[in-house]
Amino acid sequence: MSYESNPILDKLPKHLKQYIKPQNYEDYTAIDQAVWRYVMRKNVDYLSRVAHDSYIQGLVKTGISINEIPNMYGMNRILKDLGWAAVAVDGFIPPAAFMEFQAYNVLVIAGDIRQLEHIEYTPAPDIIHEGAGHAPIIANPEYAAYLRRFGEIGSKAVSNAKDFELYQAVRHLSIIKEAKGTPVEVITEAEKKVEELQQNMGEPSEMALIRNLHWWTVEYGLIGTLEDPKIYGAGLLSSIGESTWCMTDAVQKVPYSIEAAKTPFDITKPQPQLFVTPDFAFLSQVLEDFANTMALRTGGLRGIQKLIDSKDLGTIELSTGLQISGNFEYVIEHEGSPVYFQTNGKSALAYREKELVGQDINQHKSGFGSPLGRLKGINLAIENMSPRDLKAYDLYEGNTVSLNFEGGVNVTGKIITGTRNLQGKIMLITLENCKVTHNNKVLFESNNELYNMAIGEHIVSAFNGPADLNSFDLMDHELTKTITAPENSEQSELSRLYQQIRDYREKKNTTISRNKVFKEVKSKYPNDWLLPVELYELAITNNDIQFAEEIKNHLENIKLDNPKVGHLIDDGIALTKSNLVASAK
């Protein structure tokens, strides 16, 4: 096992565990730790004024430290008391899997951390985004319930082939953007591909729509009033650049509604507008309104057609409760209703998410097809017939029958047995020597094999994935790995200097000469700004004013040579002064 488990993680299905990777805490460098500390110090100082109250409270409750990258094992021990857990993964994982983790009360945390060059924002998921963004807010019980419910519903949303293609393109872009030394032309080409895909997605799938809702709430949500919104979205909480910009008038504030599902987003750019929910309870209300539009709840012809278009493993549930899982190949309709369906390849039957005995993928290796609806000339649906009714219509063991369904499907054969659900409704009729036709076209003909005919007047639900997770082998996901370049000798030497100052600040080694470290950084790494900011903080804290001025002059020169980091330097200096004033009080 590549991670430390707990009772919550023990309940995860096997196919989700394949995404979990070890955090490898020892791989974080002293520079990585400094990046975390800078972002968190700035975030806590700023977000304490503009974030929802749950954020600061949640940092304490979840045990997330300002000074060091959280250790997943330590987080899990604390999150367990909140009914949650956390696991490390390698960058973006497929949206359905991400949401399914949420349904099990598990936070998915990308173990990598952004480079110093991307300290304000990275399109790649990283531990700052996940650990400092998502984790604190789940300490709010109402929001945590929303997050779990979102995962439960979102994991059932039906995708299409273009969704997965876009996911792969975005994952690739996030990887190469965060990887050191990626040529500009390679990034430009990847950005172009993402843009082209986004502009040619066609009619958005359920997964695309609910992913929009996730983005505008869980990732980039504001809460309160349009005039005085507060931040709760993890993308904003973890971006020291965008959390400031989003509070300006340059970003339009819009009342949150189900319309957010139709509002696309661009992960590579700051968002031009944000949605404001009045409270966390309203998030759940909109989610349920959206779920009412999904095939999960509407079923019918449109629902099964979504599964056919997805070309992926899905499930339909009939009005008897019988669930058929497989890759749906086609449906025959009559007057707007499905009258016959067919899966292709391995299929399984279940009831209440539990596979029926003898109805597994070995029994249905090449697919499963069945008529739907009522028999011609009979007002009573088969599923509503009592044993006496069934006998009256000759639907009885040992009888050879010819069943004419509305819509032109005919089934002939000898009835062997029937399978009933817990309410007594018949779900399956098993026949031998069976032939199924539609308008004289043969759909199925048995060759010394039994035919299981599903019983159901309507398709009441259609959703992504199998009904019973144990019916199929879902261990089939191959993900490209994020690119982690080994430190070169120059980076290792700079990291050593960062570690010395970290050890000094934490009183692990107070004999280190800060002046000597500064001179070395100034001469060998004249463009590095974060370590001088940390040295400035220590000089001010120790009331070494002359040394502080020397460092500040050096930082001013860095700002002249590299104006892009000027505001980061200014913020680091301002943060030191504000903390000094606060401690003096």
Short mmCIF file of C-alpha atoms in Angstrom, two decimals, residues 81-526:
data_model
loop_
_atom_site.label_atom_id
_atom_site.label_comp_id
_atom_site.label_asym_id
_atom_site.label_seq_id
_atom_site.Cartn_x
_atom_site.Cartn_y
_atom_site.Cartn_z
CA ASP A 81 -12.55 13.60 13.13
CA LEU A 82 -14.44 15.66 10.51
CA GLY A 83 -15.51 12.49 8.71
CA TRP A 84 -13.10 13.09 5.81
CA ALA A 85 -9.76 11.88 4.53
CA ALA A 86 -7.14 13.04 2.01
CA VAL A 87 -5.05 11.23 -0.58
CA ALA A 88 -2.23 12.31 -2.87
CA VAL A 89 -2.62 11.93 -6.64
CA ASP A 90 -0.55 12.81 -9.68
CA GLY A 91 -2.03 16.04 -11.08
CA PHE A 92 -5.44 16.05 -12.78
CA ILE A 93 -7.42 12.81 -12.68
CA PRO A 94 -10.56 12.09 -14.77
CA PRO A 95 -13.51 14.26 -13.62
CA ALA A 96 -15.78 11.29 -12.81
CA ALA A 97 -13.10 9.75 -10.58
CA PHE A 98 -12.42 13.11 -8.90
CA MET A 99 -16.10 13.49 -8.05
CA GLU A 100 -16.43 9.89 -6.92
CA PHE A 101 -13.65 10.50 -4.39
CA GLN A 102 -15.72 13.43 -3.06
CA ALA A 103 -18.74 11.14 -2.76
CA TYR A 104 -16.68 9.00 -0.37
CA ASN A 105 -15.66 12.09 1.69
CA VAL A 106 -12.11 11.98 0.37
CA LEU A 107 -10.17 15.06 -0.70
CA VAL A 108 -7.95 14.50 -3.72
CA ILE A 109 -4.70 16.43 -3.26
CA ALA A 110 -2.07 16.80 -5.96
CA GLY A 111 1.17 16.12 -4.14
CA ASP A 112 3.36 18.38 -6.28
CA ILE A 113 3.92 22.06 -5.47
CA ARG A 114 4.23 24.92 -7.95
CA GLN A 115 7.59 26.34 -8.94
CA LEU A 116 8.77 29.61 -7.45
CA GLU A 117 8.31 31.14 -10.93
CA HIS A 118 4.57 30.31 -10.73
CA ILE A 119 4.08 31.28 -7.09
CA GLU A 120 0.95 33.35 -7.79
CA TYR A 121 -0.90 30.89 -9.99
CA THR A 122 -0.46 27.59 -11.77
CA PRO A 123 -2.94 25.80 -14.05
CA ALA A 124 -1.72 22.51 -12.60
CA PRO A 125 -3.37 21.24 -9.41
CA ASP A 126 -0.86 21.35 -6.57
CA ILE A 127 -0.77 20.97 -2.82
CA ILE A 128 -1.24 24.71 -2.28
CA HIS A 129 -4.45 24.65 -4.29
CA GLU A 130 -5.78 21.45 -2.75
CA GLY A 131 -4.38 21.56 0.77
CA ALA A 132 -4.67 25.29 1.44
CA GLY A 133 -7.74 25.79 -0.75
CA HIS A 134 -10.11 22.84 -0.46
CA ALA A 135 -9.26 21.35 2.94
CA PRO A 136 -10.03 24.29 5.29
CA ILE A 137 -13.56 24.89 3.98
CA ILE A 138 -14.72 21.32 4.57
CA ALA A 139 -14.57 22.08 8.29
CA ASN A 140 -17.89 23.86 7.62
CA PRO A 141 -20.46 21.01 7.97
CA GLU A 142 -22.97 22.49 5.49
CA TYR A 143 -20.32 23.01 2.82
CA ALA A 144 -18.84 19.55 3.45
CA ALA A 145 -22.30 18.03 2.90
CA TYR A 146 -22.59 19.96 -0.38
CA LEU A 147 -19.18 18.74 -1.52
CA ARG A 148 -20.05 15.11 -0.78
CA ARG A 149 -23.44 15.40 -2.47
CA PHE A 150 -21.84 17.06 -5.48
CA GLY A 151 -19.49 14.12 -5.81
CA GLU A 152 -22.34 11.66 -5.50
CA ILE A 153 -24.36 13.32 -8.27
CA GLY A 154 -21.42 14.42 -10.42
CA SER A 155 -19.92 10.93 -10.63
CA LYS A 156 -23.18 9.77 -12.28
CA ALA A 157 -23.10 12.48 -14.98
CA VAL A 158 -22.77 11.16 -18.51
CA SER A 159 -19.74 12.28 -20.52
CA ASN A 160 -18.97 12.14 -24.21
CA ALA A 161 -15.81 11.28 -26.10
CA LYS A 162 -14.85 14.94 -26.52
CA ASP A 163 -14.93 15.47 -22.75
CA PHE A 164 -12.17 12.93 -22.25
CA GLU A 165 -10.16 14.38 -25.13
CA LEU A 166 -10.40 17.84 -23.54
CA TYR A 167 -9.46 16.43 -20.13
CA GLN A 168 -6.34 14.82 -21.60
CA ALA A 169 -5.39 18.05 -23.41
CA VAL A 170 -5.82 20.16 -20.25
CA ARG A 171 -3.86 17.63 -18.19
CA HIS A 172 -1.04 17.69 -20.76
CA LEU A 173 -0.99 21.50 -20.80
CA SER A 174 -0.91 21.74 -17.01
CA ILE A 175 1.99 19.27 -16.88
CA ILE A 176 4.22 20.98 -19.44
CA LYS A 177 3.43 24.49 -18.13
CA GLU A 178 4.63 23.52 -14.67
CA ALA A 179 7.62 21.49 -15.91
CA LYS A 180 10.92 23.36 -15.90
CA GLY A 181 12.46 24.12 -19.26
CA THR A 182 9.45 23.42 -21.48
CA PRO A 183 9.97 25.33 -24.78
CA VAL A 184 7.53 28.20 -25.33
CA GLU A 185 6.44 26.80 -28.70
CA VAL A 186 5.45 23.49 -27.07
CA ILE A 187 3.27 25.31 -24.53
CA THR A 188 1.77 27.49 -27.27
CA GLU A 189 0.86 24.43 -29.31
CA ALA A 190 -0.77 22.75 -26.29
CA GLU A 191 -2.72 25.92 -25.47
CA LYS A 192 -3.93 26.10 -29.06
CA LYS A 193 -5.18 22.52 -28.89
CA VAL A 194 -7.11 23.19 -25.67
CA GLU A 195 -8.64 26.30 -27.20
CA GLU A 196 -9.65 24.46 -30.38
CA LEU A 197 -11.27 21.67 -28.40
CA GLN A 198 -13.14 24.12 -26.17
CA GLN A 199 -14.54 25.89 -29.22
CA ASN A 200 -15.64 22.67 -30.92
CA MET A 201 -17.25 20.63 -28.14
CA GLY A 202 -20.72 20.63 -29.70
CA GLU A 203 -23.69 20.27 -27.35
CA PRO A 204 -22.25 20.07 -23.82
CA SER A 205 -22.62 16.76 -22.02
CA GLU A 206 -23.93 16.39 -18.49
CA MET A 207 -20.36 16.08 -17.24
CA ALA A 208 -19.38 19.31 -19.02
CA LEU A 209 -22.34 21.15 -17.48
CA ILE A 210 -21.84 19.88 -13.94
CA ARG A 211 -18.11 20.54 -14.26
CA ASN A 212 -19.06 24.17 -14.90
CA LEU A 213 -21.09 24.18 -11.68
CA HIS A 214 -18.10 22.70 -9.84
CA TRP A 215 -15.79 25.36 -11.25
CA TRP A 216 -18.04 28.30 -10.36
CA THR A 217 -18.66 27.04 -6.81
CA VAL A 218 -16.04 24.67 -5.40
CA GLU A 219 -13.17 26.25 -7.33
CA TYR A 220 -14.11 29.89 -7.96
CA GLY A 221 -17.11 30.58 -5.74
CA LEU A 222 -17.97 33.73 -3.84
CA ILE A 223 -20.52 33.90 -1.02
CA GLY A 224 -22.54 36.75 0.49
CA THR A 225 -23.91 39.73 -1.41
CA LEU A 226 -22.90 41.23 -4.75
CA GLU A 227 -21.78 44.35 -2.89
CA ASP A 228 -19.80 42.50 -0.19
CA PRO A 229 -18.84 39.00 -1.37
CA LYS A 230 -16.46 36.68 0.48
CA ILE A 231 -14.22 33.99 -1.03
CA TYR A 232 -14.80 30.27 -0.49
CA GLY A 233 -13.65 28.71 -3.80
CA ALA A 234 -10.36 26.79 -3.55
CA GLY A 235 -8.97 28.24 -6.79
CA LEU A 236 -9.25 31.74 -5.34
CA LEU A 237 -8.14 30.77 -1.84
CA SER A 238 -4.93 29.29 -3.24
CA SER A 239 -4.07 32.03 -5.75
CA ILE A 240 -2.47 35.08 -4.14
CA GLY A 241 -2.84 36.93 -7.44
CA GLU A 242 -6.41 36.11 -8.35
CA SER A 243 -7.78 36.33 -4.79
CA THR A 244 -6.84 40.02 -4.86
CA TRP A 245 -7.92 40.71 -8.44
CA CYS A 246 -11.30 39.02 -8.03
CA MET A 247 -12.31 41.56 -5.40
CA THR A 248 -11.88 44.48 -7.81
CA ASP A 249 -14.57 45.95 -10.07
CA ALA A 250 -12.70 44.47 -13.05
CA VAL A 251 -14.36 41.14 -12.23
CA GLN A 252 -18.12 41.09 -12.73
CA LYS A 253 -20.12 39.60 -9.82
CA VAL A 254 -23.22 37.61 -10.85
CA PRO A 255 -25.92 36.04 -8.63
CA TYR A 256 -25.39 32.28 -8.56
CA SER A 257 -28.04 30.20 -10.32
CA ILE A 258 -28.40 27.11 -12.46
CA GLU A 259 -27.31 29.32 -15.38
CA ALA A 260 -23.75 28.81 -14.14
CA ALA A 261 -23.94 25.32 -15.65
CA LYS A 262 -24.10 26.91 -19.10
CA THR A 263 -21.16 29.25 -18.45
CA PRO A 264 -17.87 27.76 -19.70
CA PHE A 265 -14.49 28.59 -18.21
CA ASP A 266 -10.90 28.80 -19.38
CA ILE A 267 -8.49 27.20 -16.94
CA THR A 268 -5.49 29.02 -18.43
CA LYS A 269 -6.77 32.58 -17.78
CA PRO A 270 -8.11 34.66 -14.87
CA GLN A 271 -11.90 34.52 -14.75
CA PRO A 272 -13.73 37.63 -16.07
CA GLN A 273 -16.82 37.02 -13.92
CA LEU A 274 -17.65 35.13 -10.74
CA PHE A 275 -20.89 33.84 -9.23
CA VAL A 276 -22.02 34.82 -5.73
CA THR A 277 -24.20 32.46 -3.68
CA PRO A 278 -26.13 33.96 -0.74
CA ASP A 279 -25.20 31.00 1.50
CA PHE A 280 -23.98 27.41 1.35
CA ALA A 281 -27.53 26.01 1.55
CA PHE A 282 -28.36 27.67 -1.78
CA LEU A 283 -25.53 25.71 -3.43
CA SER A 284 -27.31 22.47 -2.56
CA GLN A 285 -30.61 23.83 -3.87
CA VAL A 286 -29.11 24.65 -7.28
CA LEU A 287 -27.35 21.28 -7.36
CA GLU A 288 -30.63 19.46 -6.84
CA ASP A 289 -32.30 21.60 -9.51
CA PHE A 290 -29.55 20.60 -11.92
CA ALA A 291 -29.76 16.93 -10.93
CA ASN A 292 -33.45 17.05 -11.88
CA THR A 293 -32.37 17.72 -15.49
CA MET A 294 -29.94 14.77 -15.60
CA ALA A 295 -30.65 11.39 -17.16
CA LEU A 296 -30.02 10.05 -13.66
CA ARG A 297 -33.50 11.32 -12.77
CA THR A 298 -35.25 11.69 -16.11
CA GLY A 299 -34.31 8.41 -17.81
CA GLY A 300 -36.38 7.80 -20.96
CA LEU A 301 -35.28 7.77 -24.57
CA ARG A 302 -33.07 10.82 -24.13
CA GLY A 303 -31.30 9.20 -21.20
CA ILE A 304 -30.33 6.01 -23.00
CA GLN A 305 -29.37 8.03 -26.07
CA LYS A 306 -26.88 9.96 -23.92
CA LEU A 307 -25.30 6.67 -22.89
CA ILE A 308 -25.09 5.54 -26.51
CA ASP A 309 -23.43 8.82 -27.52
CA SER A 310 -20.97 8.60 -24.62
CA LYS A 311 -19.51 5.31 -25.93
CA ASP A 312 -18.64 4.55 -22.33
CA LEU A 313 -19.78 2.17 -19.63
CA GLY A 314 -23.17 3.22 -18.28
CA THR A 315 -26.34 1.94 -16.63
CA ILE A 316 -30.07 2.17 -17.23
CA GLU A 317 -32.60 1.41 -14.53
CA LEU A 318 -36.05 0.17 -15.45
CA SER A 319 -39.31 0.84 -13.63
CA THR A 320 -39.00 -2.55 -11.92
CA GLY A 321 -35.65 -1.52 -10.40
CA LEU A 322 -33.70 -3.82 -12.74
CA GLN A 323 -30.37 -2.20 -13.67
CA ILE A 324 -28.53 -3.05 -16.89
CA SER A 325 -24.87 -2.00 -17.13
CA GLY A 326 -22.74 -2.07 -20.25
CA ASN A 327 -21.78 -0.12 -23.35
CA PHE A 328 -25.08 0.77 -24.98
CA GLU A 329 -24.99 0.25 -28.73
CA TYR A 330 -28.45 1.25 -30.01
CA VAL A 331 -32.08 1.80 -29.06
CA ILE A 332 -35.27 1.30 -31.08
CA GLU A 333 -37.94 3.89 -30.41
CA HIS A 334 -41.67 4.11 -31.02
CA GLU A 335 -43.67 7.29 -30.57
CA GLY A 336 -40.89 8.89 -28.52
CA SER A 337 -40.35 5.96 -26.18
CA PRO A 338 -37.67 3.25 -26.21
CA VAL A 339 -39.08 -0.17 -27.14
CA TYR A 340 -35.82 -2.13 -27.41
CA PHE A 341 -32.21 -1.57 -26.33
CA GLN A 342 -28.94 -3.39 -26.97
CA THR A 343 -25.55 -3.30 -25.29
CA ASN A 344 -22.31 -4.36 -26.93
CA GLY A 345 -19.76 -6.48 -25.09
CA LYS A 346 -19.61 -7.36 -21.42
CA SER A 347 -22.80 -6.49 -19.56
CA ALA A 348 -24.27 -7.21 -16.14
CA LEU A 349 -27.66 -7.00 -14.43
CA ALA A 350 -28.23 -5.68 -10.92
CA TYR A 351 -30.89 -4.63 -8.46
CA ARG A 352 -30.29 -1.82 -5.97
CA GLU A 353 -26.62 -1.61 -7.01
CA LYS A 354 -26.09 -5.32 -6.26
CA GLU A 355 -25.38 -7.74 -9.09
CA LEU A 356 -28.02 -10.42 -9.62
CA VAL A 357 -26.79 -13.96 -9.16
CA GLY A 358 -26.05 -15.55 -12.52
CA GLN A 359 -26.36 -12.24 -14.42
CA ASP A 360 -22.72 -11.22 -14.56
CA ILE A 361 -20.35 -10.38 -17.44
CA ASN A 362 -19.59 -14.06 -17.94
CA GLN A 363 -23.25 -14.72 -18.62
CA HIS A 364 -23.52 -11.68 -20.91
CA LYS A 365 -20.12 -11.62 -22.65
CA SER A 366 -21.36 -10.32 -25.99
CA GLY A 367 -24.06 -7.92 -24.86
CA PHE A 368 -27.60 -7.78 -23.57
CA GLY A 369 -30.76 -6.72 -25.40
CA SER A 370 -34.41 -6.62 -24.40
CA PRO A 371 -37.79 -5.17 -25.35
CA LEU A 372 -39.42 -2.52 -23.16
CA GLY A 373 -42.97 -1.34 -22.62
CA ARG A 374 -46.37 -3.03 -22.70
CA LEU A 375 -47.80 -5.88 -24.66
CA LYS A 376 -50.18 -4.94 -27.46
CA GLY A 377 -53.83 -4.86 -26.47
CA ILE A 378 -53.14 -5.30 -22.76
CA ASN A 379 -53.53 -2.23 -20.54
CA LEU A 380 -51.75 -3.84 -17.60
CA ALA A 381 -47.95 -3.70 -17.74
CA ILE A 382 -46.21 -7.03 -17.17
CA GLU A 383 -44.41 -5.66 -14.09
CA ASN A 384 -47.78 -4.86 -12.48
CA MET A 385 -49.27 -8.29 -13.09
CA SER A 386 -49.92 -10.50 -10.08
CA PRO A 387 -49.12 -14.23 -10.34
CA ARG A 388 -52.78 -14.78 -11.18
CA ASP A 389 -52.65 -12.13 -13.96
CA LEU A 390 -49.51 -13.67 -15.41
CA LYS A 391 -51.15 -17.08 -15.56
CA ALA A 392 -54.25 -15.58 -17.19
CA TYR A 393 -52.10 -14.14 -19.98
CA ASP A 394 -50.19 -17.45 -20.35
CA LEU A 395 -46.99 -15.95 -18.90
CA TYR A 396 -46.32 -19.09 -16.93
CA GLU A 397 -43.44 -21.53 -16.54
CA GLY A 398 -43.46 -24.21 -19.23
CA ASN A 399 -45.65 -22.28 -21.67
CA THR A 400 -44.48 -21.44 -25.18
CA VAL A 401 -45.44 -17.87 -25.91
CA SER A 402 -45.44 -15.24 -28.64
CA LEU A 403 -45.28 -11.81 -27.02
CA ASN A 404 -46.14 -8.83 -29.21
CA PHE A 405 -44.95 -5.56 -27.69
CA GLU A 406 -46.16 -2.10 -28.60
CA GLY A 407 -43.63 -0.74 -31.06
CA GLY A 408 -43.30 -3.88 -33.15
CA VAL A 409 -41.01 -6.09 -31.06
CA ASN A 410 -41.97 -9.77 -30.88
CA VAL A 411 -40.55 -12.40 -28.52
CA THR A 412 -41.22 -16.12 -28.96
CA GLY A 413 -39.97 -18.97 -26.84
CA LYS A 414 -40.64 -21.30 -23.94
CA ILE A 415 -40.79 -19.69 -20.51
CA ILE A 416 -38.41 -21.36 -18.03
CA THR A 417 -38.61 -19.13 -14.96
CA GLY A 418 -38.99 -15.59 -13.65
CA THR A 419 -37.04 -13.34 -11.25
CA ARG A 420 -38.87 -10.93 -8.93
CA ASN A 421 -37.70 -7.88 -6.99
CA LEU A 422 -38.29 -7.37 -3.28
CA GLN A 423 -41.68 -5.77 -3.93
CA GLY A 424 -42.82 -8.84 -5.81
CA LYS A 425 -42.64 -7.28 -9.28
CA ILE A 426 -41.27 -9.57 -11.94
CA MET A 427 -37.95 -8.23 -13.31
CA LEU A 428 -36.79 -10.98 -15.65
CA ILE A 429 -38.43 -13.73 -17.65
CA THR A 430 -36.06 -16.47 -18.80
CA LEU A 431 -36.91 -18.31 -22.01
CA GLU A 432 -35.36 -21.05 -24.15
CA ASN A 433 -35.51 -21.55 -27.91
CA CYS A 434 -36.11 -17.83 -28.09
CA LYS A 435 -36.36 -15.50 -31.06
CA VAL A 436 -36.65 -11.70 -30.87
CA THR A 437 -37.67 -9.66 -33.92
CA HIS A 438 -38.61 -6.10 -34.74
CA ASN A 439 -40.84 -5.68 -37.78
CA ASN A 440 -39.61 -9.11 -38.96
CA LYS A 441 -35.91 -8.18 -38.50
CA VAL A 442 -34.19 -10.72 -36.23
CA LEU A 443 -32.57 -9.05 -33.20
CA PHE A 444 -31.75 -12.23 -31.28
CA GLU A 445 -32.07 -15.96 -31.81
CA SER A 446 -30.95 -18.49 -29.23
CA ASN A 447 -28.73 -21.42 -30.04
CA ASN A 448 -29.25 -23.77 -27.11
CA GLU A 449 -28.84 -20.80 -24.78
CA LEU A 450 -31.27 -19.16 -22.40
CA TYR A 451 -32.59 -15.68 -23.10
CA ASN A 452 -33.22 -13.30 -20.21
CA MET A 453 -35.89 -10.77 -21.09
CA ALA A 454 -35.85 -7.66 -18.96
CA ILE A 455 -39.21 -6.50 -17.64
CA GLY A 456 -39.86 -2.79 -17.40
CA GLU A 457 -42.36 -0.37 -18.84
CA HIS A 458 -40.05 2.65 -18.63
CA ILE A 459 -36.39 3.62 -18.28
CA VAL A 460 -36.48 5.67 -15.10
CA SER A 461 -32.76 6.43 -14.86
CA ALA A 462 -29.60 6.44 -16.96
CA PHE A 463 -26.20 7.22 -15.51
CA ASN A 464 -22.44 6.92 -15.92
CA GLY A 465 -20.67 3.81 -14.68
CA PRO A 466 -21.84 0.36 -13.54
CA ALA A 467 -24.64 -0.24 -11.05
CA ASP A 468 -22.45 -2.64 -9.07
CA LEU A 469 -18.79 -1.55 -9.02
CA ASN A 470 -17.74 -5.17 -8.56
CA SER A 471 -19.33 -6.29 -11.84
CA PHE A 472 -16.56 -4.91 -14.06
CA ASP A 473 -12.79 -4.63 -14.05
CA LEU A 474 -12.31 -0.86 -13.73
CA MET A 475 -8.53 -1.01 -13.22
CA ASP A 476 -7.80 0.22 -16.72
CA HIS A 477 -6.72 3.84 -16.43
CA GLU A 478 -3.30 4.82 -17.73
CA LEU A 479 -2.25 8.38 -16.85
CA THR A 480 0.74 10.25 -18.23
CA LYS A 481 3.02 11.20 -15.36
CA THR A 482 3.75 14.74 -14.29
CA ILE A 483 7.29 15.83 -15.13
CA THR A 484 9.54 16.28 -12.12
CA ALA A 485 12.99 17.38 -13.20
CA PRO A 486 15.80 16.51 -10.75
CA GLU A 487 17.55 19.43 -9.13
CA ASN A 488 20.75 20.49 -10.85
CA SER A 489 23.83 21.44 -8.84
CA GLU A 490 22.94 25.16 -8.90
CA GLN A 491 19.41 24.54 -7.64
CA SER A 492 20.70 22.15 -4.98
CA GLU A 493 23.16 24.76 -3.72
CA LEU A 494 20.45 27.43 -3.59
CA SER A 495 18.14 24.98 -1.83
CA ARG A 496 20.90 24.38 0.75
CA LEU A 497 20.96 28.10 1.53
CA TYR A 498 17.17 28.15 1.89
CA GLN A 499 17.44 25.20 4.28
CA GLN A 500 20.02 27.01 6.41
CA ILE A 501 17.71 29.98 6.89
CA ARG A 502 14.78 27.66 7.56
CA ASP A 503 16.83 25.88 10.24
CA TYR A 504 17.81 29.24 11.75
CA ARG A 505 14.22 30.49 11.89
CA GLU A 506 13.04 27.23 13.47
CA LYS A 507 15.95 27.42 15.97
CA LYS A 508 17.37 24.12 14.75
CA ASN A 509 20.71 25.81 14.10
CA THR A 510 21.14 29.36 15.43
CA THR A 511 24.89 29.43 14.65
CA ILE A 512 24.27 30.03 10.94
CA SER A 513 25.54 33.41 9.73
CA ARG A 514 22.67 35.18 7.97
CA ASN A 515 25.08 37.80 6.66
CA LYS A 516 27.19 35.10 5.03
CA VAL A 517 24.12 33.48 3.45
CA PHE A 518 22.99 36.86 2.13
CA LYS A 519 26.36 37.62 0.55
CA GLU A 520 26.36 34.20 -1.14
CA VAL A 521 22.82 34.63 -2.49
CA LYS A 522 23.60 38.16 -3.67
CA SER A 523 26.70 37.08 -5.58
CA LYS A 524 25.69 33.64 -6.91
CA TYR A 525 21.91 34.01 -7.29
CA PRO A 526 21.27 37.72 -7.94
#
